[in-house]
Short mmCIF file of C-alpha atoms and ligand atoms in Angstrom, two decimals:
data_model
loop_
_atom_site.label_atom_id
_atom_site.label_comp_id
_atom_site.label_asym_id
_atom_site.label_seq_id
_atom_site.Cartn_x
_atom_site.Cartn_y
_atom_site.Cartn_z
CA UNK A 1 -32.42 -103.29 101.14
CA UNK A 2 -35.12 -100.75 101.47
CA UNK A 3 -34.38 -98.64 97.99
CA UNK A 4 -33.90 -102.34 95.69
CA UNK A 5 -38.02 -102.80 96.65
CA UNK A 6 -38.81 -100.10 94.01
CA UNK A 7 -36.36 -99.15 92.43
CA UNK A 8 -35.08 -101.25 89.40
CA UNK A 9 -32.18 -100.07 89.04
CA UNK A 10 -29.40 -102.38 86.89
CA UNK A 11 -27.96 -105.11 88.66
CA UNK A 12 -24.63 -104.57 86.21
CA UNK A 13 -22.08 -101.63 85.84
CA UNK A 14 -20.70 -100.84 82.51
CA UNK A 15 -16.70 -102.00 81.65
CA UNK A 16 -16.75 -101.38 77.88
CA UNK A 17 -19.07 -98.79 76.00
CA UNK A 18 -19.15 -98.00 71.67
CA UNK A 19 -19.01 -94.06 70.49
CA UNK A 20 -22.58 -93.44 69.65
CA UNK A 21 -22.94 -89.08 67.76
CA UNK A 22 -24.82 -87.53 66.90
CA UNK A 23 -25.78 -85.58 63.13
CA UNK A 24 -27.50 -82.68 62.42
CA UNK A 25 -31.15 -82.69 60.94
CA UNK A 26 -29.93 -81.69 57.26
CA UNK A 27 -27.94 -84.94 57.69
CA UNK A 28 -31.33 -87.45 58.81
CA UNK A 29 -34.10 -85.85 55.85
CA UNK A 30 -30.72 -86.49 53.97
CA UNK A 31 -30.25 -90.15 54.88
CA UNK A 32 -34.19 -90.94 55.76
CA UNK A 33 -34.40 -89.68 51.94
CA UNK A 34 -31.72 -92.76 50.28
CA UNK A 35 -33.50 -95.17 52.67
CA UNK A 36 -36.79 -94.73 51.35
CA UNK A 37 -37.73 -93.89 54.22
CA UNK A 38 -37.85 -96.86 55.97
CA UNK A 39 -35.77 -97.29 59.31
CA UNK A 40 -34.65 -100.56 57.80
CA UNK A 41 -32.39 -99.66 55.25
CA UNK A 42 -30.82 -96.70 56.78
CA UNK A 43 -26.87 -97.48 57.97
CA UNK A 44 -26.49 -98.19 61.90
CA UNK A 45 -23.71 -95.81 61.84
CA UNK A 46 -26.31 -92.58 61.04
CA UNK A 47 -28.63 -93.88 64.09
CA UNK A 48 -28.03 -92.46 67.21
CA UNK A 49 -30.25 -94.05 69.54
CA UNK A 50 -31.17 -97.05 67.86
CA UNK A 51 -34.46 -99.41 68.81
CA UNK A 52 -35.17 -100.25 65.66
CA UNK A 53 -34.91 -104.40 67.79
CA UNK A 54 -34.33 -106.05 71.08
CA UNK A 55 -33.36 -108.65 68.69
CA UNK A 56 -29.61 -109.17 68.86
CA UNK A 57 -28.48 -106.32 70.34
CA UNK A 58 -28.32 -106.85 73.45
CA UNK A 59 -25.11 -106.53 75.45
CA UNK A 60 -23.12 -109.63 77.11
CA UNK A 61 -22.03 -109.85 80.38
CA UNK A 62 -18.29 -110.47 80.82
CA UNK A 63 -19.19 -113.74 82.05
CA UNK A 64 -20.94 -114.32 78.57
CA UNK A 65 -17.34 -112.91 76.58
CA UNK A 66 -15.14 -115.80 78.14
CA UNK A 67 -17.13 -118.40 77.00
CA UNK A 68 -17.14 -117.06 73.74
CA UNK A 69 -13.32 -118.06 74.81
CA UNK A 70 -14.92 -122.26 75.72
CA UNK A 71 -15.69 -122.36 72.09
CA UNK A 72 -15.38 -125.84 69.91
CA UNK A 73 -15.17 -124.81 66.76
CA UNK A 74 -15.50 -129.11 65.64
CA UNK A 75 -17.85 -129.65 62.39
CA UNK A 76 -19.41 -132.84 64.81
CA UNK A 77 -20.52 -132.98 68.41
CA UNK A 78 -19.16 -129.35 69.55
CA UNK A 79 -18.39 -130.04 73.54
CA UNK A 80 -21.14 -126.65 73.26
CA UNK A 81 -23.46 -128.06 72.09
CA UNK A 82 -23.64 -130.50 74.96
CA UNK A 83 -23.35 -127.60 77.15
CA UNK A 84 -26.08 -125.98 75.63
CA UNK A 85 -28.56 -128.46 75.59
CA UNK A 86 -28.45 -129.75 79.65
CA UNK A 87 -29.15 -125.35 79.64
CA UNK A 88 -32.13 -126.24 77.73
CA UNK A 89 -33.30 -129.55 79.29
CA UNK A 90 -32.29 -127.58 82.50
CA UNK A 91 -34.41 -124.42 81.68
CA UNK A 92 -36.39 -124.35 79.61
CA UNK A 93 -37.59 -128.51 80.52
CA UNK A 94 -37.69 -129.97 76.50
CA UNK A 95 -36.06 -133.02 76.29
CA UNK A 96 -34.03 -132.52 72.76
CA UNK A 97 -32.12 -129.28 71.11
CA UNK A 98 -31.96 -129.05 67.40
CA UNK A 99 -29.36 -125.30 67.29
CA UNK A 100 -30.46 -123.41 64.13
CA UNK A 101 -29.62 -119.91 63.11
CA UNK A 102 -31.87 -118.11 64.72
CA UNK A 103 -35.66 -118.16 65.35
CA UNK A 104 -37.31 -118.40 62.03
CA UNK A 105 -34.56 -121.05 61.13
CA UNK A 106 -36.19 -122.53 64.03
CA UNK A 107 -39.10 -121.51 62.53
CA UNK A 108 -38.69 -123.28 58.77
CA UNK A 109 -38.21 -126.65 60.36
CA UNK A 110 -41.41 -126.89 63.24
CA UNK A 111 -43.54 -125.64 59.36
CA UNK A 112 -42.02 -127.89 57.74
CA UNK A 113 -42.30 -131.31 59.51
CA UNK A 114 -45.59 -130.26 60.84
CA UNK A 115 -47.62 -128.16 58.62
CA UNK A 116 -49.28 -129.87 55.37
CA UNK A 117 -51.41 -128.43 53.26
CA UNK A 118 -54.75 -127.56 53.87
CA UNK A 119 -53.84 -127.25 57.39
CA UNK A 120 -55.13 -124.71 60.12
CA UNK A 121 -52.40 -123.28 62.71
CA UNK A 122 -54.57 -121.47 65.09
CA UNK A 123 -52.06 -118.61 67.16
CA UNK A 124 -52.44 -115.94 69.52
CA UNK A 125 -51.77 -113.06 66.47
CA UNK A 126 -49.46 -113.77 63.70
CA UNK A 127 -45.69 -112.67 63.97
CA UNK A 128 -44.32 -112.16 60.10
CA UNK A 129 -40.90 -114.83 60.44
CA UNK A 130 -43.73 -117.32 62.21
CA UNK A 131 -46.74 -117.09 59.81
CA UNK A 132 -44.64 -116.64 56.63
CA UNK A 133 -43.09 -120.32 57.16
CA UNK A 134 -46.85 -121.50 58.55
CA UNK A 135 -48.17 -120.51 54.98
CA UNK A 136 -44.70 -121.91 53.00
CA UNK A 137 -45.82 -125.24 54.21
CA UNK A 138 -49.43 -125.21 52.97
CA UNK A 139 -51.02 -124.44 56.75
CA UNK A 140 -53.38 -120.72 56.71
CA UNK A 141 -52.81 -119.31 60.43
CA UNK A 142 -55.86 -118.91 62.45
CA UNK A 143 -55.81 -115.66 65.10
CA UNK A 144 -56.98 -116.97 68.02
CA UNK A 145 -57.03 -114.28 70.60
CA UNK A 146 -58.52 -112.51 72.43
CA UNK A 147 -60.55 -109.69 71.42
CA UNK A 148 -59.09 -106.95 73.72
CA UNK A 149 -54.80 -107.96 72.50
CA UNK A 150 -56.57 -106.08 68.71
CA UNK A 151 -57.59 -102.69 71.23
CA UNK A 152 -54.42 -100.39 72.59
CA UNK A 153 -55.80 -98.67 75.63
CA UNK A 154 -57.76 -102.61 76.77
CA UNK A 155 -56.12 -102.71 79.80
CA UNK A 156 -56.72 -106.58 80.16
CA UNK A 157 -53.81 -107.80 82.71
CA UNK A 158 -52.52 -111.23 80.27
CA UNK A 159 -53.24 -109.21 76.77
CA UNK A 160 -52.22 -112.25 74.96
CA UNK A 161 -54.37 -114.60 76.64
CA UNK A 162 -55.59 -117.87 73.66
CA UNK A 163 -59.48 -116.91 73.38
CA UNK A 164 -60.55 -121.21 74.49
CA UNK A 165 -63.53 -120.32 73.05
CA UNK A 166 -62.08 -118.70 69.07
CA UNK A 167 -59.93 -122.38 69.80
CA UNK A 168 -63.17 -124.45 70.43
CA UNK A 169 -64.54 -123.37 67.25
CA UNK A 170 -61.98 -124.05 65.03
CA UNK A 171 -61.98 -127.42 66.22
CA UNK A 172 -65.27 -128.20 65.70
CA UNK A 173 -65.14 -126.41 63.06
CA UNK A 174 -62.14 -128.12 60.77
CA UNK A 175 -61.67 -130.37 63.17
CA UNK A 176 -58.44 -131.71 65.00
CA UNK A 177 -57.21 -133.32 62.34
CA UNK A 178 -56.11 -130.27 60.39
CA UNK A 179 -54.03 -128.66 63.27
CA UNK A 180 -51.18 -130.31 63.87
CA UNK A 181 -49.67 -127.87 66.58
CA UNK A 182 -51.07 -124.72 68.19
CA UNK A 183 -48.83 -121.97 67.67
CA UNK A 184 -48.53 -120.75 71.00
CA UNK A 185 -46.50 -117.22 71.75
CA UNK A 186 -45.08 -115.98 74.51
CA UNK A 187 -44.66 -112.12 75.68
CA UNK A 188 -46.68 -111.50 72.17
CA UNK A 189 -44.62 -108.89 70.56
CA UNK A 190 -47.17 -107.53 67.46
CA UNK A 191 -49.77 -106.99 70.65
CA UNK A 192 -47.55 -105.16 72.16
CA UNK A 193 -45.17 -107.02 74.04
CA UNK A 194 -48.75 -108.49 76.41
CA UNK A 195 -47.95 -111.03 78.96
CA UNK A 196 -50.49 -114.35 79.03
CA UNK A 197 -50.96 -115.75 82.21
CA UNK A 198 -50.36 -119.02 83.92
CA UNK A 199 -54.10 -120.17 83.55
CA UNK A 200 -54.52 -119.64 80.33
CA UNK A 201 -51.46 -121.53 79.23
CA UNK A 202 -52.94 -124.71 81.99
CA UNK A 203 -55.74 -124.25 80.06
CA UNK A 204 -54.85 -124.30 75.80
CA UNK A 205 -52.52 -127.03 77.53
CA UNK A 206 -55.38 -129.19 78.12
CA UNK A 207 -57.91 -128.97 75.61
CA UNK A 208 -55.36 -129.40 73.33
CA UNK A 209 -55.00 -132.69 74.69
CA UNK A 210 -58.45 -133.80 74.36
CA UNK A 211 -57.76 -133.46 71.16
CA UNK A 212 -54.96 -134.54 70.22
CA UNK A 213 -52.94 -131.37 68.99
CA UNK A 214 -49.46 -130.37 70.56
CA UNK A 215 -48.99 -126.97 71.89
CA UNK A 216 -45.32 -124.70 70.50
CA UNK A 217 -44.48 -121.88 72.63
CA UNK A 218 -42.73 -119.55 70.28
CA UNK A 219 -41.05 -119.24 73.68
CA UNK A 220 -38.63 -116.26 72.59
CA UNK A 221 -40.19 -113.46 75.44
CA UNK A 222 -40.98 -116.58 77.80
CA UNK A 223 -38.59 -115.02 80.71
CA UNK A 224 -40.42 -112.22 80.84
CA UNK A 225 -43.29 -113.27 80.63
CA UNK A 226 -42.62 -115.29 83.38
CA UNK A 227 -42.18 -111.81 84.74
CA UNK A 228 -45.25 -110.86 84.49
CA UNK A 229 -46.72 -113.62 85.21
CA UNK A 230 -44.68 -112.89 88.35
CA UNK A 231 -45.64 -109.71 89.33
CA UNK A 232 -50.08 -110.00 88.10
CA UNK A 233 -50.34 -113.41 88.67
CA UNK A 234 -51.46 -115.02 92.20
CA UNK A 235 -49.62 -117.91 94.04
CA UNK A 236 -46.91 -116.86 91.65
CA UNK A 237 -45.67 -114.04 93.31
CA UNK A 238 -42.91 -115.42 95.86
CA UNK A 239 -41.80 -117.64 93.35
CA UNK A 240 -38.88 -116.66 91.10
CA UNK A 241 -39.03 -116.02 87.06
CA UNK A 242 -36.79 -119.83 86.58
CA UNK A 243 -39.22 -121.84 88.14
CA UNK A 244 -42.02 -120.09 86.28
CA UNK A 245 -40.75 -120.53 83.20
CA UNK A 246 -40.34 -124.07 83.59
CA UNK A 247 -43.71 -124.39 84.42
CA UNK A 248 -44.78 -122.48 81.57
CA UNK A 249 -42.70 -124.95 79.22
CA UNK A 250 -44.09 -127.76 81.62
CA UNK A 251 -48.20 -127.55 79.44
CA UNK A 252 -46.45 -127.51 76.24
CA UNK A 253 -45.09 -130.08 73.31
CA UNK A 254 -41.65 -127.88 72.02
CA UNK A 255 -40.88 -125.12 71.40
CA UNK A 256 -39.22 -121.95 69.20
CA UNK A 257 -36.90 -119.92 69.90
CA UNK A 258 -35.11 -116.72 68.96
CA UNK A 259 -32.09 -116.25 71.46
CA UNK A 260 -31.00 -112.86 70.48
CA UNK A 261 -34.60 -111.48 72.60
CA UNK A 262 -34.25 -113.87 76.06
CA UNK A 263 -30.55 -115.30 76.08
CA UNK A 264 -28.96 -112.07 75.43
CA UNK A 265 -27.18 -113.03 72.25
CA UNK A 266 -25.77 -111.69 69.20
CA UNK A 267 -27.02 -114.70 66.92
CA UNK A 268 -28.64 -117.97 66.96
CA UNK A 269 -31.58 -120.16 67.73
CA UNK A 270 -33.31 -124.17 67.98
CA UNK A 271 -35.77 -125.59 67.89
CA UNK A 272 -36.56 -128.15 71.88
CA UNK A 273 -38.76 -130.96 71.40
CA UNK A 274 -39.82 -133.23 74.06
CA UNK A 275 -41.62 -136.32 71.00
CA UNK A 276 -38.80 -138.35 69.58
CA UNK A 277 -40.13 -138.98 65.92
CA UNK A 278 -40.57 -134.87 65.52
CA UNK A 279 -36.93 -134.72 66.60
CA UNK A 280 -35.56 -137.23 64.03
CA UNK A 281 -37.41 -135.84 61.17
CA UNK A 282 -35.66 -131.71 62.60
CA UNK A 283 -32.77 -133.39 62.73
CA UNK A 284 -33.24 -135.68 58.99
CA UNK A 285 -34.29 -131.65 57.56
CA UNK A 286 -31.98 -129.38 60.21
CA UNK A 287 -28.64 -130.84 57.62
CA UNK A 288 -30.41 -129.39 54.97
CA UNK A 289 -31.13 -125.94 55.81
CA UNK A 290 -29.56 -124.75 58.48
CA UNK A 291 -26.12 -127.62 59.41
CA UNK A 292 -24.85 -130.41 61.30
CA UNK A 293 -27.41 -131.60 64.13
CA UNK A 294 -24.79 -131.01 66.98
CA UNK A 295 -24.55 -126.70 65.76
CA UNK A 296 -26.79 -126.00 63.04
CA UNK A 297 -26.15 -122.58 61.54
CA UNK A 298 -24.33 -121.57 65.30
CA UNK A 299 -21.27 -121.14 65.78
CA UNK A 300 -19.50 -123.32 68.81
CA UNK A 301 -17.89 -119.77 70.22
CA UNK A 302 -21.97 -118.53 70.62
CA UNK A 303 -24.20 -122.05 71.44
CA UNK A 304 -21.61 -121.54 75.02
CA UNK A 305 -22.63 -118.00 74.94
CA UNK A 306 -26.56 -118.25 74.67
CA UNK A 307 -26.48 -121.62 77.30
CA UNK A 308 -24.99 -118.66 79.82
CA UNK A 309 -26.99 -115.85 78.53
CA UNK A 310 -29.59 -118.73 79.75
CA UNK A 311 -28.30 -118.45 82.57
CA UNK A 312 -28.75 -114.14 83.49
CA UNK A 313 -31.85 -113.81 81.70
CA UNK A 314 -33.79 -115.42 84.70
CA UNK A 315 -32.50 -113.72 87.14
CA UNK A 316 -35.14 -111.57 89.15
CA UNK A 317 -32.83 -108.55 89.36
CA UNK A 318 -32.55 -108.72 85.12
CA UNK A 319 -35.84 -109.22 84.01
CA UNK A 320 -36.67 -106.75 86.96
CA UNK A 321 -33.80 -104.13 85.39
CA UNK A 322 -34.84 -104.99 81.96
CA UNK A 323 -38.89 -104.11 82.03
CA UNK A 324 -38.62 -101.36 84.42
CA UNK A 325 -36.82 -99.54 82.03
CA UNK A 326 -39.51 -100.25 79.29
CA UNK A 327 -41.95 -99.02 81.77
CA UNK A 328 -39.07 -95.03 82.82
CA UNK A 329 -39.94 -95.19 78.67
CA UNK A 330 -43.54 -95.72 78.32
CA UNK A 331 -44.77 -93.80 81.80
CA UNK A 332 -42.71 -90.08 80.37
CA UNK A 333 -44.20 -90.65 76.83
CA UNK A 334 -47.96 -91.22 77.97
CA UNK A 335 -47.55 -88.98 81.23
CA UNK A 336 -47.27 -85.97 78.74
CA UNK A 337 -50.25 -87.40 76.75
CA UNK A 338 -49.02 -89.37 73.99
CA UNK A 339 -51.82 -92.88 72.52
CA UNK A 340 -49.64 -95.72 73.73
CA UNK A 341 -50.83 -99.70 73.70
CA UNK A 342 -51.25 -100.31 77.45
CA UNK A 343 -50.61 -101.72 79.52
CA UNK A 344 -46.31 -101.60 78.80
CA UNK A 345 -45.20 -104.23 77.46
CA UNK A 346 -42.09 -105.52 77.93
CA UNK A 347 -39.82 -105.25 75.10
CA UNK A 348 -41.47 -101.83 73.92
CA UNK A 349 -44.04 -98.93 73.97
CA UNK A 350 -45.30 -99.28 70.95
CA UNK A 351 -47.15 -95.88 69.82
CA UNK A 352 -50.59 -95.99 68.30
CA UNK A 353 -49.48 -94.60 65.14
CA UNK A 354 -53.37 -94.44 64.30
CA UNK A 355 -54.09 -92.04 67.16
CA UNK A 356 -51.19 -90.18 66.22
CA UNK A 357 -51.64 -89.51 63.42
CA UNK A 358 -55.77 -89.52 62.72
CA UNK A 359 -55.35 -87.41 59.49
CA UNK A 360 -53.81 -90.28 57.40
CA UNK A 361 -55.54 -92.73 56.41
CA UNK A 362 -54.46 -96.48 56.85
CA UNK A 363 -53.04 -97.36 53.33
CA UNK A 364 -51.07 -93.76 53.21
CA UNK A 365 -49.64 -95.97 56.28
CA UNK A 366 -49.31 -94.01 58.97
CA UNK A 367 -46.46 -95.99 61.26
CA UNK A 368 -44.24 -96.09 58.91
CA UNK A 369 -44.01 -92.00 58.57
CA UNK A 370 -44.33 -91.26 62.65
CA UNK A 371 -40.51 -94.28 62.18
CA UNK A 372 -39.36 -91.84 59.83
CA UNK A 373 -40.49 -88.68 61.32
CA UNK A 374 -39.07 -90.13 64.38
CA UNK A 375 -35.79 -90.17 62.88
CA UNK A 376 -35.35 -87.16 61.28
CA UNK A 377 -36.43 -85.08 64.75
CA UNK A 378 -33.87 -86.64 67.17
CA UNK A 379 -32.00 -89.96 64.71
CA UNK A 380 -34.52 -92.43 67.30
CA UNK A 381 -34.57 -95.48 65.20
CA UNK A 382 -37.83 -97.67 65.78
CA UNK A 383 -39.86 -100.18 63.97
CA UNK A 384 -42.77 -100.17 61.85
CA UNK A 385 -45.42 -103.04 63.65
CA UNK A 386 -48.85 -101.89 61.01
CA UNK A 387 -49.52 -102.63 58.33
CA UNK A 388 -46.94 -102.68 55.32
CA UNK A 389 -45.71 -105.34 58.29
CA UNK A 390 -48.86 -106.94 57.76
CA UNK A 391 -48.90 -107.42 54.59
CA UNK A 392 -51.44 -108.10 51.75
CA UNK A 393 -53.90 -111.34 52.35
CA UNK A 394 -52.73 -113.23 49.47
CA UNK A 395 -56.73 -114.19 48.71
CA UNK A 396 -57.39 -110.84 48.61
CA UNK A 397 -54.57 -108.98 47.62
CA UNK A 398 -54.93 -106.26 49.84
CA UNK A 399 -53.60 -104.82 52.32
CA UNK A 400 -54.22 -106.92 55.32
CA UNK A 401 -55.46 -103.55 57.88
CA UNK A 402 -55.22 -104.27 60.92
CA UNK A 403 -56.08 -103.14 63.88
CA UNK A 404 -52.93 -102.29 65.41
CA UNK A 405 -51.31 -99.54 63.52
CA UNK A 406 -47.76 -98.92 65.46
CA UNK A 407 -44.59 -97.67 66.22
CA UNK A 408 -42.49 -100.23 68.23
CA UNK A 409 -39.99 -98.00 70.01
CA UNK A 410 -37.60 -101.10 70.88
CA UNK A 411 -35.41 -101.65 73.68
CA UNK A 412 -32.07 -103.40 73.47
CA UNK A 413 -30.59 -105.76 76.91
CA UNK A 414 -28.04 -103.71 79.04
CA UNK A 415 -27.47 -101.36 76.45
CA UNK A 416 -29.16 -98.18 77.27
CA UNK A 417 -29.36 -95.56 79.85
CA UNK A 418 -31.95 -93.38 81.85
CA UNK A 419 -31.68 -90.36 79.77
CA UNK A 420 -31.22 -92.00 76.35
CA UNK A 421 -34.43 -92.46 77.36
CA UNK A 422 -35.36 -88.81 77.97
CA UNK A 423 -33.62 -88.35 74.91
CA UNK A 424 -36.54 -90.31 72.92
CA UNK A 425 -39.41 -89.12 75.34
CA UNK A 426 -38.36 -86.21 75.03
CA UNK A 427 -38.43 -86.39 70.92
CA UNK A 428 -41.50 -87.83 70.88
CA UNK A 429 -43.31 -85.74 72.40
CA UNK A 430 -41.88 -82.40 70.55
CA UNK A 431 -43.47 -84.82 67.73
CA UNK A 432 -46.85 -85.04 69.09
CA UNK A 433 -46.86 -81.29 69.29
CA UNK A 434 -46.96 -80.79 65.36
CA UNK A 435 -48.05 -83.98 64.53
CA UNK A 436 -51.04 -82.09 62.12
CA UNK A 437 -47.09 -81.46 59.83
CA UNK A 438 -46.74 -84.96 58.98
CA UNK A 439 -47.09 -86.46 56.09
CA UNK A 440 -48.62 -90.01 54.40
CA UNK A 441 -46.58 -91.91 52.38
CA UNK A 442 -47.37 -93.91 49.54
CA UNK A 443 -45.87 -97.09 48.40
CA UNK A 444 -42.35 -97.26 45.86
CA UNK A 445 -40.85 -100.36 46.07
CA UNK A 446 -42.67 -103.25 46.58
CA UNK A 447 -41.04 -106.39 47.67
CA UNK A 448 -43.22 -109.97 47.65
CA UNK A 449 -42.30 -111.45 51.20
CA UNK A 450 -41.94 -109.50 54.89
CA UNK A 451 -42.36 -106.85 52.83
CA UNK A 452 -41.16 -104.52 55.43
CA UNK A 453 -37.67 -105.10 55.26
CA UNK A 454 -37.27 -103.96 52.48
CA UNK A 455 -40.58 -102.09 51.20
CA UNK A 456 -38.68 -97.82 49.59
CA UNK A 457 -41.87 -95.12 50.31
CA UNK A 458 -42.20 -91.66 48.51
CA UNK A 459 -44.30 -88.87 50.25
CA UNK A 460 -47.27 -88.48 49.55
N1 F0G B 1 -40.89 -114.78 67.18
C1 F0G B 1 -41.14 -113.74 67.96
C2 F0G B 1 -42.07 -113.50 68.88
C3 F0G B 1 -39.74 -113.00 66.88
O1 F0G B 1 -40.15 -112.09 67.72
C4 F0G B 1 -39.09 -113.01 66.11
C5 F0G B 1 -37.83 -111.67 65.58
C6 F0G B 1 -38.78 -114.44 65.46
C7 F0G B 1 -40.15 -115.16 66.82
C8 F0G B 1 -38.25 -114.42 64.34
O2 F0G B 1 -36.96 -115.50 65.39
O3 F0G B 1 -35.24 -113.11 63.98
O4 F0G B 1 -34.49 -114.70 66.03
O5 F0G B 1 -35.10 -115.03 62.97
N2 F0G B 1 -38.50 -110.21 66.08
C9 F0G B 1 -36.86 -109.84 65.62
C10 F0G B 1 -38.25 -108.59 66.05
C11 F0G B 1 -36.96 -109.36 64.96
O6 F0G B 1 -37.14 -107.08 65.78
O7 F0G B 1 -39.38 -108.20 67.21
P1 F0G B 1 -35.49 -114.07 64.56
#
């Protein structure tokens, strides 16, 4: 057992493999040009190591594949719905389950049910799809994360925390009646995969209760957040990820979930709530946008695989290996002096593109340019999380120029090996040595909504 104490070795062995192929630099130069220097527009076949996202990219276990065979594809009342409902009640603790095709489906329903025109929706940093649904429903997103979260080098252990003073100030300014709920994200994606502490969740919940404001959790990476609480928060060292996850949810009134992350499935999501009236309203909308309330856009087999994925996601060993691999990659890159977001988060290593490419203005999209160059160098696909993702301010029409201008090297769960991580770090380090040669980008085509997905660029 001695070696298990420090090793994060994976608690699984590999039963099936999927071949990947290395391309030549000339091929990759052509591919990225054809993709308008946007890694979202590359064909996956032309990618060697795909670190675009941890969303829907996990390897399922043999037990999950076996669960797929138990699919009951009835239009109404599939047994897999009841099985998922039971698991969500046991592991997350919410009373009602409304399945959706993925996270943004749940965000749409929640936003439509709760937000009125002119409302304010506070949250601990925006997420792209979450904010756009809040805006479409007539709300305005207000960032109430602690200031440290916007500083890539600040090593606060719970950089995802809500600033309770900012919350109180907002309540004072606009009144609780114009705040339909607080959107609380665990392991804040845009901040670099940074956790929220249990104390902060508890304090937020009590503050909100006083003003009758519900707390809605974005539980997409809540199990990963639970692991950080176990490691870093006093009093939780001997609790399991499973117990901690349940406690997190107990200080919230419901959640939206992208099952494509923590839950270890390739597609699916849900909305879960405790309030009976809200559940009825959501069930009434889910039939408009997603499907009947007992499948909500998911196949029966996918609901069963998700139920099994949830059971696996709270295993302490699973999270230790998951987060251990991210840290292995991050540490190698950091040790070479490359600027990254600290502390290293749960699902990705984030390169600080502002510090990496100080010769570029933020409107030349340094993170977008760096992600394109990384692909050309080694066939590794990453994602921009900076000025392109942040979009334009609807009031001024200007680029939002967020403080964080990042390239995200996102690790799919249970997919790549330590040797793959070595390839990635070598390529990043080599690019850093040649960083002065990297040029900026300008828009060739800029879509109106969530522009980062489909935008095209040209080299400056
Ligand atoms: N909330 C968070 C925190 C997310 O990271 C995502 C998706 C969603 C909601 C939306 O869920 O994709 O299932 O509709 N994040 C992916 C990513 C796309 O790459 O970070 P979805």
